[in-house]
Amino acid sequence: MKSPYARFALSRTAQAIVVVLLAYVFTFFVISVLPGDPVSSTLKNPDNGFTQEDIDRIIAYYGLDEPLLTQLWTSLTRFLTGDFGISLRSNLPVGQLIAEALPSTLILASTALVVAVILAALIAWGTQVLPAKYGQGLLRALPSLFLSVPNFVIGLLLIQVFAFGLGLFRIIDAESPWSTFFAAIALGIPVSAQLAEVLIANLDHESRQEYVAVARSQGLRRTRLFARHLVKPSALPTITVLALIVGELLGGSLITETIFGRTGIGTLVQRAVASQDLPVLQAVVSLAAVVFVVVNLIADLAYPLLDPRVSLERTLRSRDASPVAEQPIRTPLQEEVSVI
């Protein structure tokens, strides 16, 4: 018989696959009802240089003269096999265009994620460890400030100060390490606010527990109490938020790449929308949905491993769980305090 975690993992994986398929179908129909005819506006545009033979070949490839459901089935089966089609604008494989643009976006998004996690952790650490007179009030206000300032404003300020003022990087060299770093700061600062808010709220909740009060009365230092007994239970809810902000990083990269002159997925989407390059737009949106779903699936699968109560409650909910199974798991410090 399969273990509860195996059943949980299979169920979550099946749900993720269904979500990806539904996202693809929804995107296909939304793009299909957009105003304009890609055949007339793109293929038959003399500026794009398509011959009549090229036009006939592309129409036959995508089945543009077939019913909409037939086009959907053809497009979906090719997507599942990794065939993203041919660009209506450049007549190049969509997979090749994405492969050329994806590394820049991945570097920017991953660097921004690291910046956001470090910044959120430092803010949360300061609110718990630093005395109130040394700026706890200011630290608690930073997440709200970060959320209220759009990332394009932060990006323009960073360019003005560090590019034009201090000369640390050049706008014309958008892929340089310094340019990537400051672009990641512009993208990561608003994202860090969400992580910091959740982490601070959970740290405040844990710090009000009885075992923490007893530990403080016994002389346990704030830094040790934070590192050994407050971080792990407080960090669990941030995993869900961390998975959700991946979509925000991908979406925010469009504006950030435009401001810093980077060529990535955001630039590819911008060009596809402007030229009604539907295969490129369909592929990018679908891949973004796949990334978002996969990241959230990983978070769902990791959560029960970090907190066994999650899988236990989910798998035993259909059965009458015993009172012993529903008891919360206690940390070593809580056990020590209970004995005292």
Coordinates of C-alpha atoms in Angstrom, one line a residue:
M1 CA 0.0 0.0 0.0
K2 CA 1.3 3.4 -0.9
S3 CA 2.5 5.7 1.9
P4 CA 0.4 8.8 2.7
Y5 CA 3.1 11.1 1.3
A6 CA 3.2 9.1 -2.0
R7 CA -0.6 9.5 -2.4
F8 CA -0.3 13.2 -1.5
A9 CA 2.5 13.7 -4.1
L10 CA 0.6 11.8 -6.8
S11 CA -2.5 13.9 -6.2
R12 CA -0.6 17.2 -6.3
T13 CA 1.2 16.2 -9.4
A14 CA -2.0 15.2 -11.2
Q15 CA -3.6 18.5 -10.2
A16 CA -0.6 20.4 -11.5
I17 CA -0.8 18.7 -14.9
V18 CA -4.5 19.5 -15.2
V19 CA -3.8 23.2 -14.3
V20 CA -1.1 23.4 -17.0
L21 CA -3.4 21.9 -19.6
L22 CA -6.3 24.2 -18.7
A23 CA -3.9 27.2 -18.7
Y24 CA -2.8 26.3 -22.2
V25 CA -6.4 25.9 -23.5
F26 CA -7.5 29.1 -21.9
T27 CA -4.5 31.0 -23.4
F28 CA -5.2 29.5 -26.8
F29 CA -8.9 30.7 -26.8
V30 CA -8.0 34.2 -25.4
I31 CA -5.4 34.7 -28.1
S32 CA -7.8 33.3 -30.8
V33 CA -10.4 35.9 -30.0
L34 CA -8.0 38.9 -30.1
P35 CA -8.9 41.4 -32.8
G36 CA -6.9 41.2 -36.1
D37 CA -6.0 38.5 -38.5
P38 CA -2.4 37.2 -38.2
V39 CA -2.5 36.0 -41.8
S40 CA -3.3 39.4 -43.2
S41 CA -1.4 41.5 -40.7
T42 CA 1.8 39.4 -40.5
L43 CA 2.1 36.8 -43.2
K44 CA 0.9 39.0 -46.1
N45 CA 2.7 42.1 -44.9
P46 CA 5.3 42.8 -47.6
D47 CA 7.7 44.2 -45.0
N48 CA 8.1 40.7 -43.5
G49 CA 9.3 39.2 -46.8
F50 CA 7.1 36.1 -46.8
T51 CA 6.6 34.5 -50.2
Q52 CA 3.2 32.9 -51.2
E53 CA 4.9 29.5 -50.7
D54 CA 5.9 30.4 -47.2
I55 CA 2.4 31.7 -46.4
D56 CA 0.8 28.5 -47.7
R57 CA 3.3 26.4 -45.7
I58 CA 2.7 28.2 -42.4
I59 CA -1.1 28.1 -42.9
A60 CA -1.0 24.4 -43.5
Y61 CA 1.4 23.8 -40.6
Y62 CA -0.8 25.6 -38.1
G63 CA -4.1 24.6 -39.7
L64 CA -5.3 28.2 -39.8
D65 CA -7.9 27.2 -42.4
E66 CA -9.2 24.5 -40.1
P67 CA -11.9 24.8 -37.3
L68 CA -10.7 26.3 -34.0
L69 CA -11.0 23.0 -32.1
T70 CA -8.8 21.3 -34.7
Q71 CA -6.2 24.1 -34.4
L72 CA -6.3 23.6 -30.6
W73 CA -5.8 19.9 -30.8
T74 CA -2.9 20.3 -33.2
S75 CA -1.3 23.1 -31.1
L76 CA -1.7 21.2 -27.8
T77 CA -0.2 17.9 -29.1
R78 CA 2.8 19.7 -30.5
F79 CA 3.3 21.7 -27.2
L80 CA 3.3 18.4 -25.2
T81 CA 6.0 17.1 -27.4
G82 CA 8.1 20.2 -27.1
D83 CA 7.3 21.7 -30.5
F84 CA 6.4 25.4 -30.1
G85 CA 5.9 26.1 -33.8
I86 CA 7.3 28.7 -36.1
S87 CA 7.4 32.4 -35.5
L88 CA 5.1 34.3 -37.9
R89 CA 7.4 37.3 -37.7
S90 CA 10.9 35.9 -38.2
N91 CA 10.0 32.5 -39.7
L92 CA 12.3 30.9 -37.1
P93 CA 11.5 28.1 -34.6
V94 CA 9.8 29.5 -31.5
G95 CA 11.9 27.2 -29.4
Q96 CA 15.1 28.8 -30.8
L97 CA 13.8 32.3 -30.0
I98 CA 12.9 31.3 -26.4
A99 CA 16.3 29.5 -25.9
E100 CA 18.1 32.7 -27.0
A101 CA 16.1 35.0 -24.7
L102 CA 15.6 32.7 -21.7
P103 CA 19.1 32.8 -20.1
S104 CA 19.1 36.5 -19.6
T105 CA 15.7 36.4 -17.9
L106 CA 16.6 33.4 -15.7
I107 CA 19.8 35.2 -14.5
L108 CA 17.8 38.4 -13.7
A109 CA 15.0 36.5 -12.0
S110 CA 17.2 34.2 -9.9
T111 CA 19.4 37.1 -8.8
A112 CA 16.3 39.1 -7.9
L113 CA 15.0 36.2 -5.9
V114 CA 18.3 36.0 -3.9
V115 CA 18.2 39.7 -3.3
A116 CA 14.6 39.5 -2.1
V117 CA 15.2 36.6 0.3
I118 CA 18.3 38.2 1.8
L119 CA 16.7 41.6 2.2
A120 CA 13.5 40.1 3.7
A121 CA 15.6 37.9 6.1
L122 CA 17.6 40.9 7.3
I123 CA 14.5 43.0 7.9
A124 CA 12.8 40.2 9.8
W125 CA 16.0 39.5 11.8
G126 CA 16.3 43.2 12.8
T127 CA 12.7 43.4 14.0
Q128 CA 13.3 40.5 16.4
V129 CA 16.9 41.1 17.5
L130 CA 17.5 44.8 17.5
P131 CA 16.2 46.9 20.4
A132 CA 13.3 49.1 19.7
K133 CA 15.3 52.3 20.0
Y134 CA 17.6 51.2 17.2
G135 CA 15.1 51.2 14.5
Q136 CA 12.5 48.4 14.9
G137 CA 9.8 50.8 14.0
L138 CA 11.6 51.9 10.8
L139 CA 12.4 48.3 9.9
R140 CA 8.7 47.3 10.2
A141 CA 7.7 50.2 7.9
L142 CA 10.2 49.2 5.2
P143 CA 7.9 46.5 3.6
S144 CA 5.1 48.9 3.2
L145 CA 7.4 51.4 1.6
F146 CA 8.8 48.8 -0.8
L147 CA 5.3 47.8 -1.8
S148 CA 4.3 51.4 -2.5
V149 CA 7.2 52.2 -4.9
P150 CA 6.9 50.6 -8.4
N151 CA 9.9 48.7 -9.6
F152 CA 10.3 51.0 -12.6
V153 CA 10.8 54.0 -10.3
I154 CA 13.4 52.1 -8.3
G155 CA 15.1 51.1 -11.5
L156 CA 15.2 54.7 -12.8
L157 CA 16.7 55.9 -9.5
L158 CA 19.3 53.2 -9.5
I159 CA 20.3 54.1 -13.1
Q160 CA 20.4 57.8 -12.2
V161 CA 22.6 57.3 -9.1
F162 CA 24.8 54.4 -9.9
A163 CA 25.1 54.6 -13.7
F164 CA 25.0 58.3 -14.5
G165 CA 26.2 59.5 -11.1
L166 CA 28.8 57.0 -9.9
G167 CA 29.5 55.3 -13.2
L168 CA 29.4 51.8 -11.8
F169 CA 27.8 50.4 -14.9
R170 CA 26.8 51.5 -18.4
I171 CA 23.3 51.3 -19.9
I172 CA 24.7 50.2 -23.2
D173 CA 26.3 47.2 -21.5
A174 CA 23.1 45.8 -20.1
E175 CA 24.4 42.2 -19.6
S176 CA 27.3 43.2 -17.4
P177 CA 27.5 41.9 -13.8
W178 CA 26.9 45.3 -12.3
S179 CA 24.0 46.1 -14.6
T180 CA 22.4 42.7 -13.8
F181 CA 22.9 43.3 -10.1
F182 CA 21.2 46.7 -10.0
A183 CA 18.4 45.4 -12.3
A184 CA 17.9 42.5 -9.8
I185 CA 17.7 45.0 -7.0
A186 CA 15.0 47.0 -8.8
L187 CA 13.1 43.8 -9.4
G188 CA 13.7 42.2 -6.0
I189 CA 12.9 45.1 -3.6
P190 CA 9.1 45.1 -4.1
V191 CA 9.1 41.3 -4.0
S192 CA 11.1 41.2 -0.7
A193 CA 8.3 43.2 1.0
Q194 CA 5.8 40.3 0.7
L195 CA 8.3 37.9 2.1
A196 CA 9.3 40.2 5.0
E197 CA 5.6 40.9 5.9
V198 CA 4.8 37.2 6.2
L199 CA 8.1 36.4 8.0
I200 CA 7.7 39.2 10.5
A201 CA 4.1 38.3 11.3
N202 CA 5.0 34.7 12.0
L203 CA 8.0 35.6 14.0
D204 CA 5.8 37.9 16.1
H205 CA 3.4 35.0 16.6
E206 CA 6.1 32.6 17.7
S207 CA 7.7 35.1 20.0
R208 CA 4.5 35.4 22.0
Q209 CA 4.4 31.7 22.8
E210 CA 5.0 30.6 26.4
Y211 CA 8.1 28.6 25.6
V212 CA 9.8 31.7 24.3
A213 CA 8.9 33.7 27.4
V214 CA 10.4 30.9 29.6
A215 CA 13.5 30.8 27.4
R216 CA 14.0 34.5 27.8
S217 CA 13.6 34.3 31.5
Q218 CA 16.3 31.7 31.6
G219 CA 18.7 34.1 29.9
L220 CA 18.7 32.8 26.4
R221 CA 20.1 35.4 24.1
R222 CA 17.9 36.9 21.4
T223 CA 20.2 35.9 18.5
R224 CA 20.3 32.3 19.7
L225 CA 16.6 32.2 20.3
F226 CA 15.9 33.6 16.8
A227 CA 18.3 31.2 15.0
R228 CA 17.5 28.0 16.8
H229 CA 13.8 28.2 17.8
L230 CA 12.0 30.9 15.9
V231 CA 13.3 30.7 12.3
K232 CA 12.1 27.2 11.3
P233 CA 8.4 27.4 12.4
S234 CA 8.2 31.0 11.1
A235 CA 9.7 30.2 7.8
L236 CA 7.3 27.5 6.8
P237 CA 4.5 29.9 5.6
T238 CA 7.0 31.9 3.6
I239 CA 7.6 28.9 1.4
T240 CA 4.1 29.3 -0.1
V241 CA 4.6 33.0 -0.6
L242 CA 8.1 32.3 -2.1
A243 CA 6.4 30.1 -4.7
L244 CA 3.8 32.6 -5.5
I245 CA 6.2 35.5 -6.1
V246 CA 7.9 33.5 -8.9
G247 CA 5.1 34.6 -11.2
E248 CA 5.6 38.2 -10.1
L249 CA 9.3 38.0 -10.9
L250 CA 8.6 36.7 -14.4
G251 CA 5.9 39.4 -14.9
G252 CA 8.1 42.2 -13.5
S253 CA 11.0 41.2 -15.7
L254 CA 9.2 42.8 -18.7
I255 CA 9.4 46.3 -17.2
T256 CA 12.8 45.9 -15.7
E257 CA 14.3 44.5 -18.9
T258 CA 12.9 47.5 -20.8
I259 CA 14.3 50.0 -18.3
F260 CA 17.8 48.5 -18.2
G261 CA 17.9 47.7 -21.9
R262 CA 18.1 43.9 -21.5
T263 CA 17.0 41.4 -24.1
G264 CA 15.1 38.6 -22.5
I265 CA 11.7 36.9 -22.4
G266 CA 10.0 40.2 -21.6
T267 CA 11.4 41.8 -24.8
L268 CA 10.3 38.8 -26.8
V269 CA 6.8 39.1 -25.5
Q270 CA 6.7 42.8 -26.2
R271 CA 7.7 42.2 -29.8
A272 CA 5.3 39.3 -30.2
V273 CA 2.4 41.5 -29.0
A274 CA 3.3 44.4 -31.3
S275 CA 3.6 42.1 -34.3
Q276 CA 0.7 39.7 -33.4
D277 CA 3.2 36.8 -33.4
L278 CA 0.7 34.4 -31.9
P279 CA 2.9 31.3 -31.7
V280 CA 5.6 33.1 -29.8
L281 CA 3.0 34.7 -27.4
Q282 CA 1.3 31.3 -26.9
A283 CA 4.5 29.5 -26.1
V284 CA 5.8 32.1 -23.7
V285 CA 2.6 32.4 -21.8
S286 CA 2.3 28.6 -21.6
L287 CA 5.9 28.2 -20.4
A288 CA 5.3 30.8 -17.8
A289 CA 2.3 28.9 -16.5
V290 CA 4.4 25.7 -16.5
V291 CA 7.1 27.4 -14.4
F292 CA 4.6 28.8 -12.0
V293 CA 2.8 25.5 -11.5
V294 CA 6.0 23.5 -11.1
V295 CA 7.4 25.9 -8.5
N296 CA 4.2 25.8 -6.5
L297 CA 4.2 22.0 -6.9
I298 CA 7.7 21.8 -5.4
A299 CA 6.5 24.0 -2.5
D300 CA 3.5 21.7 -1.9
L301 CA 5.7 18.6 -1.9
A302 CA 8.3 20.2 0.3
Y303 CA 5.9 21.5 2.9
P304 CA 5.0 18.1 4.4
L305 CA 8.6 17.2 4.7
L306 CA 9.3 20.3 6.7
D307 CA 6.1 20.0 8.8
P308 CA 4.8 16.4 9.1
R309 CA 1.4 17.7 10.4
V310 CA 0.5 18.9 6.9
S311 CA 0.6 15.5 5.2
L312 CA -0.9 13.8 8.3
E313 CA -3.9 16.1 8.4
R314 CA -4.5 16.0 4.6
T315 CA -4.3 12.2 4.3
L316 CA -6.2 11.4 7.5
R317 CA -8.9 14.0 7.1
S318 CA -11.2 11.6 5.3
R319 CA -10.8 9.2 8.3
D320 CA -11.5 9.8 11.9
A321 CA -8.1 11.0 13.0
S322 CA -7.2 10.1 16.6
P323 CA -6.5 12.8 19.1
V324 CA -2.9 11.7 19.2
A325 CA -2.5 12.3 15.5
E326 CA -3.9 15.8 15.7
Q327 CA -1.5 16.9 18.5
P328 CA 1.0 19.5 17.3
I329 CA 4.6 18.5 17.0
R330 CA 6.7 20.2 19.7
T331 CA 10.1 21.6 19.3
P332 CA 13.0 20.5 21.6
L333 CA 12.8 23.8 23.5
Q334 CA 9.0 23.4 24.0
E335 CA 9.6 19.9 25.5
E336 CA 12.3 21.3 27.8
V337 CA 10.0 24.1 28.9
S338 CA 7.1 21.7 29.6
V339 CA 9.3 19.6 31.8
I340 CA 10.3 22.7 33.8

